C-alpha positions in Angstrom: -0.2 0.0 -0.1 2.9 2.3 1.1 4.3 1.9 -2.6 1.1 2.3 -4.1 0.9 5.6 -2.2 4.8 6.7 -2.8 4.0 6.0 -6.7 0.8 7.7 -6.8 2.2 10.7 -5.0 5.4 10.9 -7.5 3.3 10.5 -10.4 1.3 13.5 -9.0 4.2 16.0 -8.4 5.5 15.1 -11.9 2.3 15.9 -13.5 2.2 19.1 -11.4 5.6 20.2 -13.0 6.9 20.0 -9.3 9.7 17.6 -10.6 10.6 18.0 -14.2 10.6 15.0 -16.4 14.1 15.3 -17.8 16.3 16.6 -14.7 19.2 14.6 -16.1 22.0 15.2 -18.4 21.3 18.1 -21.0 20.4 21.8 -21.0 19.1 22.7 -17.5 20.7 20.0 -16.0 23.1 21.6 -13.8 20.1 23.2 -11.9 18.1 19.9 -11.3 14.8 19.7 -9.5 16.5 20.5 -6.3 17.2 23.8 -7.2 13.8 24.8 -7.3 12.8 23.6 -4.0 12.7 25.7 -0.6 15.8 24.3 1.1 19.6 23.7 1.2 22.5 21.2 1.5 25.6 21.3 2.8 28.6 19.0 2.4 31.5 18.0 4.7 34.4 20.0 3.5 37.1 17.6 4.6 37.6 14.4 6.6 37.0 14.9 10.2 39.6 12.9 12.5 37.7 11.5 15.1 41.3 10.3 16.8 41.8 13.8 17.4 38.3 14.0 19.5 37.6 12.9 22.9 35.8 9.5 22.9 32.4 8.9 24.5 31.5 12.5 24.0 29.2 14.2 21.5 31.1 16.4 19.5 30.6 19.0 16.6 31.6 18.3 13.0 31.2 21.0 10.6 27.8 20.1 9.1 25.1 22.8 9.9 22.1 24.3 8.3 20.0 27.1 9.8 16.2 26.8 9.1 15.0 30.3 7.8 11.7 30.8 9.3 9.3 29.2 11.4 7.4 26.2 10.1 7.8 22.3 9.4 11.2 21.0 7.8 12.1 17.4 6.7 16.0 17.2 7.8 18.0 14.4 6.0 21.9 13.7 6.8 24.1 11.2 5.0 27.4 10.4 7.5 30.3 8.1 5.8 32.2 7.0 8.4 35.6 4.9 8.2 37.3 2.6 10.9 40.5 0.8 10.7 42.4 -1.0 13.2 44.5 -4.3 14.3 42.3 -7.2 16.1 40.9 -7.7 18.8 39.2 -4.5 18.1 35.4 -3.1 18.8 35.0 0.6 17.7 31.7 2.2 17.0 30.8 5.6 15.5 27.4 7.1 16.3 25.8 10.4 14.9 22.8 12.4 15.5 21.0 16.1 14.8 21.8 18.7 17.6 19.3 21.6 17.8 21.9 24.4 18.4 19.1 26.9 19.0 17.5 24.9 21.8 20.9 23.3 23.0 19.0 19.8 22.8 19.4 16.9 20.4 16.7 16.2 17.5 14.6 13.3 19.3 15.2 10.0 17.6 18.2 11.1 15.2 20.7 9.1 17.1 22.2 6.4 14.4 25.0 4.1 14.3 27.2 5.0 11.3 29.7 2.5 11.5 31.3 -0.7 13.7 34.5 -2.8 13.5 34.5 -5.9 15.5 37.2 -8.6 15.2 38.2 -10.6 18.3 40.8 -12.9 16.2 44.0 -11.5 17.7 46.0 -13.2 14.9 44.4 -11.3 12.2 46.0 -8.6 10.2 44.9 -4.9 10.3 41.1 -4.6 9.0 38.8 -1.7 8.3 35.6 -0.9 6.8 33.5 1.9 5.5 29.8 2.6 6.3 27.3 5.5 5.1 24.0 5.9 7.7 20.9 8.1 6.8 19.2 10.1 9.5 16.0 11.6 8.5 13.5 13.2 10.8 10.7 15.8 10.7 11.1 18.8 12.8 8.8 21.8 13.7 10.3 25.1 14.6 8.9 28.3 16.0 11.9 30.4 15.0 14.8 30.4 12.7 16.7 27.2 14.2 20.3 26.1 13.5 20.8 22.2 13.1 24.2 20.7 13.5 25.5 17.1 13.4 27.4 15.5 16.2 29.2 12.2 16.4 30.1 10.2 19.0 32.9 7.2 18.9 34.3 5.0 21.5 36.7 1.9 21.5 35.1 -0.6 23.2 38.0 -2.9 22.9 41.1 -2.5 21.4 42.1 0.7 19.4 41.5 1.9 16.0 44.4 3.4 14.1 41.6 5.4 12.1 37.9 6.9 13.0 37.0 9.2 10.7 33.8 10.8 9.0 34.9 10.7 5.5 35.0 13.1 2.9 36.8 11.8 -0.3 36.2 10.0 -3.4 34.8 7.1 -1.7 32.1 9.0 -0.1 31.0 12.0 1.8 29.0 13.4 4.5 26.1 15.6 3.8 22.9 17.6 5.9 20.0 19.1 4.0 16.5 20.5 5.0 13.3 20.9 3.0 10.7 23.0 4.2 7.3 21.0 4.3 
């Protein structure tokens, strides 16, 4: 039923001209449909090395948007993490949205970004990358700043790399859309 609703809603939006039928290559492709929507997207400018940040503490990363006026907004973040280390290892990276204006986390927004665990002490160094999405709706009564925060922890062993990544393999982004 949900798929049917999504398909019908998408078809209606295309029919109303909200989404152009050809937002791909060709004339006007540099704008795409997102340029016409009431929102903003920011991307991480450079990789954040979590080894330089305290463990088991929420720390800010440079991903932030300001919701410009009172209203309802859809928030969407994609956080790309990387962990590397020699077993035995058990390291996690979490992320959440944080409302800077009210000095409080956005409820329900915490996600596990990456988790690397291996108990084989004889193994060579291992690593992995993972991306997790955070999607939450928020109602604000004034202009509001939303930021991404991360927390990491070595539950066992010690990671040699723990990062929020911006490179050819992936990046992190935060966006809002007024709904």
